[in-house]
Amino acid sequence: MLSSAPFTSFPFQCSLTKPRSLPNKMAPSAVTPPQKPATLVTHPLKGAAAALDADKAALSSPLTAMFDNWDSFAFSPIRESTVSRAMTRRYFSDLDSYAESDITIVGAGSAGLSCAYVLGKLRPDLKISILEAGVSPGGGAWLGGQLFSAMVMRKPADVFLTEVGVPYEDEGDYVVVKHAALFTSTVLSKVLAMPNIKLFNATTVEDLITRQDQETGEVRIAGVVTNWTLVSMHHDDQSCMDPNTINTNVVISMTGHDGPFGAFSVKRLVSMKQIEQLGGMRGLDMGRAEDAIVKNTREIVPGLIVGGMELSEVDGANRMGPTFGAMALSGVKAAEEALKVYELRKKQNAI
C-alpha cells in the first residue's frame, strides 16, 4: 500500500529558502578504491622450481635450455630482403615446376584433401598440384556444423580416420572426432609433407583448358586457368588482369556446392555446352545424400573428375549437412577414378 504521507514529508522537499549544503560525495560505485603498488615477484613459490624441472622432461633439451635465459635471448641477424627472397624464390620455383602437373585438384576442402592424401600415398611419382581459392585450406571442415566443433562421420568412413591417425569416439553406426579441426589439420599436415604435392592457396580457377579431338569432336579437359583470388575478385573494377595456366592430365574438381567459388567447374561445363544443365542440389537427406555422393564420384567429361558436394549440383543429389563421411570417401573414390584414366589421358595429351 502506498503511504498517505504528504509530499512534504520527503527530506529534499522544494523550498524557496537556501538549501543546506550537502557533503560533496560521489556515488560509491564511481569511487576508485585505493590501489596497492604493483610488485614484481622475483622468487617462485616453494617447490615450483622443482616441479618445473620435472615437467621439462616432456620437451626437447634445446627448447628447455631457453628457460630462465631470456635476458640473453636474441634471434639470429637477418636482412628484410633475405626474408622476401626466401619466400619468392621458392614460390616462383613451385609455379615453374607445377605449370606441368600430372594431376590437379581444385578445392582443398575435406574431399580434396582426402583425395590428395590417397593419390600422394599411392603414386609418389606423380606431380600433384592443389588449388584452393581461400587463404585457409579445409573448406567447411574446420567445424562440425553451426559453429559446433565435433565432427560426425558415419561408418565405414572410420577406416579413413584410422588410416590418417585421427582418434575418434565409437558410437555404433557413427564415430565422432572431438574437433573437426583435428581431422582437417591432420590430413592437411600429412598432405603438405608429401614431396610430390604442392598446395597453392589463395589461388582460384577461372577457366578450364580444353582440347578437341579432330576426329570425334569430343572435348577433353587438359588443364586449368588460374589467378590469385584477390585479383579474380576484382576483374569488374580493374583493367585487364590476365591469368596463368597449369597443364595437367587429370583435373579433379571438388569445389563444393554452388557459391562464390563453389561448383565452378560444373557450371563452366554448362556454359561450354559440355553438359546440358545442372541438376541443382536437393534438400537435406543424410541417408540418401552420402551414399549418392560417394557412389557417383566419377569422370564427368574426359579429363575432369567431380566429387564432393560439387557433384550434387550435377546430379541433383540431396545435401547431407554436418556429416563428413561422404566427403572423405568421395575423395578416396576420386583418387581411384583418376588413377584408372590417368595413363590414357596422359597419352592423349602427349599427341
Tab-separated table of C-alpha atoms in Angstrom:
chain	number	residue	atom	x	y	z
A	1	MET	CA	0.000	0.000	0.000
A	2	LEU	CA	1.286	3.473	-0.853
A	3	SER	CA	1.997	5.798	2.028
A	4	SER	CA	-0.582	8.534	2.702
A	5	ALA	CA	2.102	10.928	3.973
A	6	PRO	CA	2.137	14.293	2.145
A	7	PHE	CA	4.826	15.030	-0.432
A	8	THR	CA	6.451	17.478	2.003
A	9	SER	CA	7.453	14.574	4.202
A	10	PHE	CA	10.353	13.779	1.807
A	11	PRO	CA	13.662	15.122	3.159
A	12	PHE	CA	14.526	17.052	-0.029
A	13	GLN	CA	11.294	18.974	-0.386
A	14	CYS	CA	11.063	22.012	-2.635
A	15	SER	CA	11.672	25.231	-0.762
A	16	LEU	CA	12.274	28.894	-1.538
A	17	THR	CA	14.861	29.098	1.189
A	18	LYS	CA	18.557	28.424	0.522
A	19	PRO	CA	19.102	24.679	0.860
A	20	ARG	CA	21.522	23.439	3.440
A	21	SER	CA	24.872	22.387	1.998
A	22	LEU	CA	25.337	18.687	1.384
A	23	PRO	CA	28.586	16.838	1.658
A	24	ASN	CA	30.333	16.530	-1.721
A	25	LYS	CA	30.346	12.759	-2.091
A	26	MET	CA	30.425	10.630	-5.251
A	27	ALA	CA	28.391	7.508	-5.680
A	28	PRO	CA	30.240	4.559	-4.136
A	29	SER	CA	30.438	2.816	-7.492
A	30	ALA	CA	32.305	5.749	-9.007
A	31	VAL	CA	34.976	5.909	-6.354
A	32	THR	CA	38.245	4.222	-7.269
A	33	PRO	CA	39.318	2.001	-4.404
A	34	PRO	CA	42.775	2.579	-3.037
A	35	GLN	CA	45.370	0.836	-5.177
A	36	LYS	CA	48.343	-1.123	-3.969
A	37	PRO	CA	51.554	-0.602	-5.922
A	38	ALA	CA	52.457	-3.495	-8.232
A	39	THR	CA	55.303	-5.653	-7.092
A	40	LEU	CA	57.486	-7.931	-9.186
A	41	VAL	CA	57.629	-11.492	-7.926
A	42	THR	CA	61.264	-12.471	-8.107
A	43	HIS	CA	61.190	-15.771	-6.272
A	44	PRO	CA	58.983	-18.717	-7.263
A	45	LEU	CA	56.789	-20.379	-4.721
A	46	LYS	CA	58.431	-23.117	-2.729
A	47	GLY	CA	58.540	-26.318	-4.745
A	48	ALA	CA	57.502	-24.650	-8.040
A	49	ALA	CA	61.022	-24.690	-9.476
A	50	ALA	CA	61.413	-28.380	-8.762
A	51	ALA	CA	58.046	-29.115	-10.361
A	52	LEU	CA	59.028	-27.121	-13.455
A	53	ASP	CA	62.290	-29.018	-13.774
A	54	ALA	CA	60.339	-32.275	-13.717
A	55	ASP	CA	57.924	-31.014	-16.373
A	56	LYS	CA	60.774	-30.053	-18.698
A	57	ALA	CA	61.315	-33.715	-19.489
A	58	ALA	CA	58.296	-33.514	-21.818
A	59	LEU	CA	60.150	-31.076	-24.107
A	60	SER	CA	63.407	-31.264	-26.045
A	61	SER	CA	66.578	-30.159	-24.306
A	62	PRO	CA	67.360	-27.305	-26.777
A	63	LEU	CA	63.941	-25.790	-26.071
A	64	THR	CA	64.062	-26.128	-22.291
A	65	ALA	CA	67.580	-24.686	-22.334
A	66	MET	CA	65.922	-21.344	-23.123
A	67	PHE	CA	64.099	-21.379	-19.782
A	68	ASP	CA	65.499	-18.800	-17.332
A	69	ASN	CA	67.803	-17.442	-20.059
A	70	TRP	CA	65.510	-14.877	-21.704
A	71	ASP	CA	67.623	-11.873	-20.676
A	72	SER	CA	70.362	-13.029	-23.044
A	73	PHE	CA	67.935	-14.173	-25.771
A	74	ALA	CA	68.317	-12.834	-29.331
A	75	PHE	CA	67.329	-14.022	-32.824
A	76	SER	CA	69.950	-14.634	-35.491
A	77	PRO	CA	70.620	-11.497	-37.590
A	78	ILE	CA	68.838	-11.108	-40.935
A	79	ARG	CA	68.100	-8.519	-43.601
A	80	GLU	CA	64.496	-7.910	-44.608
A	81	SER	CA	65.324	-8.618	-48.232
A	82	THR	CA	66.543	-12.060	-47.249
A	83	VAL	CA	63.073	-12.920	-45.959
A	84	SER	CA	61.481	-11.666	-49.166
A	85	ARG	CA	63.845	-13.637	-51.364
A	86	ALA	CA	63.404	-16.816	-49.326
A	87	MET	CA	59.642	-16.711	-49.960
A	88	THR	CA	59.519	-15.528	-53.552
A	89	ARG	CA	62.327	-17.771	-54.799
A	90	ARG	CA	60.521	-20.892	-53.589
A	91	TYR	CA	57.083	-19.744	-54.706
A	92	PHE	CA	58.122	-18.980	-58.250
A	93	SER	CA	60.151	-22.156	-58.402
A	94	ASP	CA	56.962	-24.067	-57.494
A	95	LEU	CA	54.980	-22.147	-60.123
A	96	ASP	CA	57.555	-23.134	-62.704
A	97	SER	CA	57.668	-26.765	-61.597
A	98	TYR	CA	53.916	-27.354	-61.331
A	99	ALA	CA	52.975	-25.497	-64.531
A	100	GLU	CA	53.080	-29.057	-65.885
A	101	SER	CA	51.276	-31.241	-63.340
A	102	ASP	CA	50.239	-34.857	-63.609
A	103	ILE	CA	47.039	-34.349	-61.606
A	104	THR	CA	45.440	-31.115	-60.401
A	105	ILE	CA	42.909	-30.982	-57.567
A	106	VAL	CA	40.628	-27.950	-57.456
A	107	GLY	CA	39.441	-27.267	-53.917
A	108	ALA	CA	41.247	-28.174	-50.687
A	109	GLY	CA	38.240	-28.998	-48.545
A	110	SER	CA	37.739	-32.315	-46.785
A	111	ALA	CA	37.118	-34.153	-50.071
A	112	GLY	CA	40.027	-32.551	-51.937
A	113	LEU	CA	42.490	-33.134	-49.109
A	114	SER	CA	41.382	-36.763	-48.683
A	115	CYS	CA	41.845	-37.268	-52.415
A	116	ALA	CA	45.306	-35.693	-52.317
A	117	TYR	CA	46.333	-37.918	-49.416
A	118	VAL	CA	45.380	-41.132	-51.247
A	119	LEU	CA	46.996	-40.055	-54.521
A	120	GLY	CA	50.161	-38.954	-52.777
A	121	LYS	CA	50.465	-42.254	-50.919
A	122	LEU	CA	49.688	-44.477	-53.911
A	123	ARG	CA	51.643	-42.576	-56.556
A	124	PRO	CA	54.569	-40.652	-55.072
A	125	ASP	CA	55.941	-40.484	-58.625
A	126	LEU	CA	53.156	-38.152	-59.767
A	127	LYS	CA	53.364	-34.376	-59.522
A	128	ILE	CA	50.111	-33.232	-57.879
A	129	SER	CA	49.024	-29.589	-57.605
A	130	ILE	CA	46.165	-28.408	-55.380
A	131	LEU	CA	44.425	-25.090	-55.983
A	132	GLU	CA	42.428	-23.521	-53.143
A	133	ALA	CA	40.605	-20.206	-53.545
A	134	GLY	CA	40.651	-19.457	-49.824
A	135	VAL	CA	43.622	-18.455	-47.714
A	136	SER	CA	42.836	-21.247	-45.269
A	137	PRO	CA	42.520	-24.761	-46.761
A	138	GLY	CA	39.913	-27.071	-45.274
A	139	GLY	CA	36.663	-25.630	-46.594
A	140	GLY	CA	33.805	-26.253	-44.181
A	141	ALA	CA	35.670	-28.967	-42.279
A	142	TRP	CA	37.155	-26.739	-39.579
A	143	LEU	CA	33.874	-27.056	-37.674
A	144	GLY	CA	31.302	-29.827	-37.440
A	145	GLY	CA	28.249	-27.699	-38.193
A	146	GLN	CA	26.583	-24.460	-36.977
A	147	LEU	CA	29.827	-23.478	-35.242
A	148	PHE	CA	29.824	-26.715	-33.217
A	149	SER	CA	33.259	-28.280	-33.057
A	150	ALA	CA	32.672	-32.055	-33.033
A	151	MET	CA	32.823	-33.848	-36.403
A	152	VAL	CA	30.469	-36.746	-37.095
A	153	MET	CA	31.274	-39.468	-39.638
A	154	ARG	CA	29.049	-42.423	-40.387
A	155	LYS	CA	30.699	-45.809	-40.726
A	156	PRO	CA	32.553	-47.077	-42.704
A	157	ALA	CA	34.287	-43.676	-43.055
A	158	ASP	CA	36.066	-44.512	-39.793
A	159	VAL	CA	38.539	-46.560	-41.842
A	160	PHE	CA	39.900	-43.337	-43.321
A	161	LEU	CA	40.270	-41.805	-39.858
A	162	THR	CA	42.247	-44.861	-38.787
A	163	GLU	CA	44.382	-44.591	-41.935
A	164	VAL	CA	45.426	-40.994	-41.214
A	165	GLY	CA	45.656	-41.479	-37.436
A	166	VAL	CA	42.761	-39.333	-36.201
A	167	PRO	CA	41.286	-40.630	-32.913
A	168	TYR	CA	37.521	-40.835	-32.502
A	169	GLU	CA	34.728	-41.989	-30.211
A	170	ASP	CA	32.828	-45.026	-31.493
A	171	GLU	CA	29.071	-44.528	-31.186
A	172	GLY	CA	27.972	-47.678	-33.025
A	173	ASP	CA	26.820	-46.672	-36.501
A	174	TYR	CA	28.856	-43.483	-36.447
A	175	VAL	CA	32.002	-42.072	-34.900
A	176	VAL	CA	32.799	-38.633	-33.504
A	177	VAL	CA	36.084	-36.735	-33.783
A	178	LYS	CA	36.353	-34.408	-30.791
A	179	HIS	CA	37.084	-31.397	-33.011
A	180	ALA	CA	36.726	-31.109	-36.769
A	181	ALA	CA	39.942	-29.089	-36.842
A	182	LEU	CA	41.789	-32.170	-35.588
A	183	PHE	CA	40.729	-34.072	-38.716
A	184	THR	CA	41.418	-31.172	-41.062
A	185	SER	CA	44.799	-30.233	-39.634
A	186	THR	CA	45.947	-33.865	-39.504
A	187	VAL	CA	45.127	-34.619	-43.148
A	188	LEU	CA	46.441	-31.225	-44.249
A	189	SER	CA	49.760	-31.699	-42.459
A	190	LYS	CA	50.248	-35.150	-43.974
A	191	VAL	CA	49.436	-33.906	-47.485
A	192	LEU	CA	51.734	-30.889	-47.227
A	193	ALA	CA	54.591	-33.074	-46.014
A	194	MET	CA	54.496	-35.138	-49.223
A	195	PRO	CA	57.313	-34.013	-51.544
A	196	ASN	CA	55.272	-34.561	-54.731
A	197	ILE	CA	52.330	-32.334	-53.723
A	198	LYS	CA	52.144	-28.542	-53.847
A	199	LEU	CA	49.239	-26.515	-52.451
A	200	PHE	CA	48.617	-23.099	-53.999
A	201	ASN	CA	46.138	-21.437	-51.654
A	202	ALA	CA	44.543	-18.022	-52.251
A	203	THR	CA	44.544	-19.164	-55.889
A	204	THR	CA	41.348	-19.667	-57.834
A	205	VAL	CA	40.477	-21.445	-61.069
A	206	GLU	CA	38.966	-19.038	-63.595
A	207	ASP	CA	38.573	-21.420	-66.516
A	208	LEU	CA	39.404	-24.865	-67.885
A	209	ILE	CA	41.904	-25.658	-70.646
A	210	THR	CA	40.275	-27.776	-73.352
A	211	ARG	CA	41.394	-29.963	-76.247
A	212	GLN	CA	39.046	-31.112	-79.015
A	213	ASP	CA	39.503	-34.434	-80.767
A	214	GLN	CA	39.759	-33.737	-84.506
A	215	GLU	CA	38.013	-36.954	-85.465
A	216	THR	CA	35.230	-37.270	-82.903
A	217	GLY	CA	34.819	-33.640	-81.842
A	218	GLU	CA	34.956	-34.764	-78.212
A	219	VAL	CA	36.199	-32.091	-75.791
A	220	ARG	CA	38.750	-33.115	-73.195
A	221	ILE	CA	39.867	-31.106	-70.153
A	222	ALA	CA	43.641	-30.686	-70.234
A	223	GLY	CA	44.362	-28.141	-67.516
A	224	VAL	CA	43.168	-25.128	-65.563
A	225	VAL	CA	43.351	-21.350	-65.885
A	226	THR	CA	44.418	-19.766	-62.600
A	227	ASN	CA	44.673	-16.420	-60.885
A	228	TRP	CA	45.237	-15.105	-57.390
A	229	THR	CA	41.838	-14.999	-55.707
A	230	LEU	CA	42.024	-11.307	-54.790
A	231	VAL	CA	42.796	-10.458	-58.422
A	232	SER	CA	39.965	-12.641	-59.674
A	233	MET	CA	37.510	-10.895	-57.345
A	234	HIS	CA	38.333	-7.502	-58.855
A	235	HIS	CA	38.036	-8.133	-62.590
A	236	ASP	CA	34.969	-5.877	-62.698
A	237	ASP	CA	36.645	-2.805	-61.229
A	238	GLN	CA	40.171	-3.053	-62.623
A	239	SER	CA	41.660	-3.145	-66.095
A	240	CYS	CA	42.563	-6.422	-67.764
A	241	MET	CA	44.448	-8.773	-65.440
A	242	ASP	CA	45.277	-11.866	-67.442
A	243	PRO	CA	45.508	-15.249	-65.695
A	244	ASN	CA	48.075	-18.022	-65.536
A	245	THR	CA	47.763	-21.684	-66.550
A	246	ILE	CA	48.568	-25.218	-65.450
A	247	ASN	CA	48.600	-28.090	-67.931
A	248	THR	CA	47.593	-31.386	-66.370
A	249	ASN	CA	46.431	-34.828	-67.433
A	250	VAL	CA	43.529	-35.149	-64.984
A	251	VAL	CA	41.611	-32.412	-63.171
A	252	ILE	CA	39.717	-33.408	-60.026
A	253	SER	CA	37.200	-30.736	-59.063
A	254	MET	CA	35.838	-30.648	-55.507
A	255	THR	CA	34.892	-27.015	-55.023
A	256	GLY	CA	31.732	-27.612	-53.000
A	257	HIS	CA	28.135	-26.731	-53.709
A	258	ASP	CA	27.098	-23.565	-55.503
A	259	GLY	CA	28.562	-20.362	-54.086
A	260	PRO	CA	31.044	-17.566	-54.923
A	261	PHE	CA	33.652	-20.156	-55.948
A	262	GLY	CA	31.638	-23.335	-55.432
A	263	ALA	CA	30.627	-25.738	-58.216
A	264	PHE	CA	32.844	-23.717	-60.553
A	265	SER	CA	33.940	-26.492	-62.896
A	266	VAL	CA	30.491	-27.946	-63.481
A	267	LYS	CA	28.982	-24.509	-64.055
A	268	ARG	CA	31.697	-23.901	-66.630
A	269	LEU	CA	30.802	-27.199	-68.327
A	270	VAL	CA	27.272	-25.892	-68.832
A	271	SER	CA	28.482	-22.628	-70.383
A	272	MET	CA	30.839	-24.623	-72.631
A	273	LYS	CA	27.858	-26.785	-73.753
A	274	GLN	CA	29.532	-29.947	-72.454
A	275	ILE	CA	26.581	-30.794	-70.230
A	276	GLU	CA	23.063	-29.544	-70.831
A	277	GLN	CA	22.267	-28.211	-67.379
A	278	LEU	CA	22.890	-28.688	-63.671
A	279	GLY	CA	20.515	-30.826	-61.691
A	280	GLY	CA	20.684	-28.497	-58.688
A	281	MET	CA	21.247	-29.624	-55.120
A	282	ARG	CA	18.149	-31.048	-53.433
A	283	GLY	CA	17.064	-30.718	-49.798
A	284	LEU	CA	18.870	-32.316	-46.897
A	285	ASP	CA	18.570	-36.102	-46.623
A	286	MET	CA	21.647	-37.630	-44.980
A	287	GLY	CA	20.645	-41.216	-45.698
A	288	ARG	CA	20.368	-40.672	-49.460
A	289	ALA	CA	22.958	-37.934	-49.903
A	290	GLU	CA	26.110	-39.569	-48.568
A	291	ASP	CA	25.694	-42.826	-50.470
A	292	ALA	CA	24.937	-40.960	-53.710
A	293	ILE	CA	27.947	-38.662	-53.498
A	294	VAL	CA	30.416	-41.496	-52.917
A	295	LYS	CA	28.936	-43.911	-55.458
A	296	ASN	CA	28.638	-41.302	-58.224
A	297	THR	CA	32.049	-39.625	-57.889
A	298	ARG	CA	33.293	-40.020	-61.466
A	299	GLU	CA	34.769	-38.547	-64.629
A	300	ILE	CA	32.034	-36.226	-65.926
A	301	VAL	CA	33.782	-35.378	-69.189
A	302	PRO	CA	37.173	-36.708	-70.343
A	303	GLY	CA	39.889	-35.346	-68.102
A	304	LEU	CA	37.545	-33.944	-65.415
A	305	ILE	CA	36.531	-35.923	-62.325
A	306	VAL	CA	33.964	-34.366	-59.989
A	307	GLY	CA	33.287	-35.327	-56.390
A	308	GLY	CA	32.202	-33.952	-53.048
A	309	MET	CA	29.316	-31.507	-52.870
A	310	GLU	CA	30.118	-30.114	-56.324
A	311	LEU	CA	28.776	-33.403	-57.655
A	312	SER	CA	25.391	-32.768	-56.027
A	313	GLU	CA	24.927	-29.773	-58.340
A	314	VAL	CA	25.445	-32.001	-61.394
A	315	ASP	CA	23.276	-34.914	-60.327
A	316	GLY	CA	20.572	-33.118	-58.388
A	317	ALA	CA	21.582	-35.043	-55.273
A	318	ASN	CA	20.466	-34.214	-51.753
A	319	ARG	CA	22.626	-32.214	-49.407
A	320	MET	CA	23.889	-34.013	-46.310
A	321	GLY	CA	24.503	-31.314	-43.742
A	322	PRO	CA	27.001	-31.744	-40.892
A	323	THR	CA	28.186	-35.289	-41.519
A	324	PHE	CA	31.532	-35.731	-43.243
A	325	GLY	CA	31.988	-39.393	-44.109
A	326	ALA	CA	30.951	-38.884	-47.731
A	327	MET	CA	33.482	-36.096	-48.149
A	328	ALA	CA	36.387	-38.290	-47.064
A	329	LEU	CA	35.313	-41.343	-49.052
A	330	SER	CA	34.374	-39.308	-52.133
A	331	GLY	CA	37.981	-38.137	-52.064
A	332	VAL	CA	39.170	-41.731	-51.874
A	333	LYS	CA	36.977	-42.742	-54.826
A	334	ALA	CA	38.068	-39.712	-56.843
A	335	ALA	CA	41.678	-40.782	-56.418
A	336	GLU	CA	40.787	-44.285	-57.597
A	337	GLU	CA	38.919	-42.932	-60.642
A	338	ALA	CA	41.832	-40.647	-61.505
A	339	LEU	CA	44.334	-43.495	-61.491
A	340	LYS	CA	42.051	-45.564	-63.731
A	341	VAL	CA	42.105	-42.974	-66.514
A	342	TYR	CA	45.465	-41.310	-65.886
A	343	GLU	CA	47.582	-43.224	-68.390
A	344	LEU	CA	45.008	-42.795	-71.158
A	345	ARG	CA	44.649	-39.044	-70.584
A	346	LYS	CA	48.413	-38.671	-70.415
A	347	LYS	CA	48.772	-40.421	-73.763
A	348	GLN	CA	46.048	-38.251	-75.322
A	349	ASN	CA	47.683	-35.039	-74.074
A	350	ALA	CA	51.051	-36.109	-75.463
A	351	ILE	CA	49.682	-36.246	-79.039
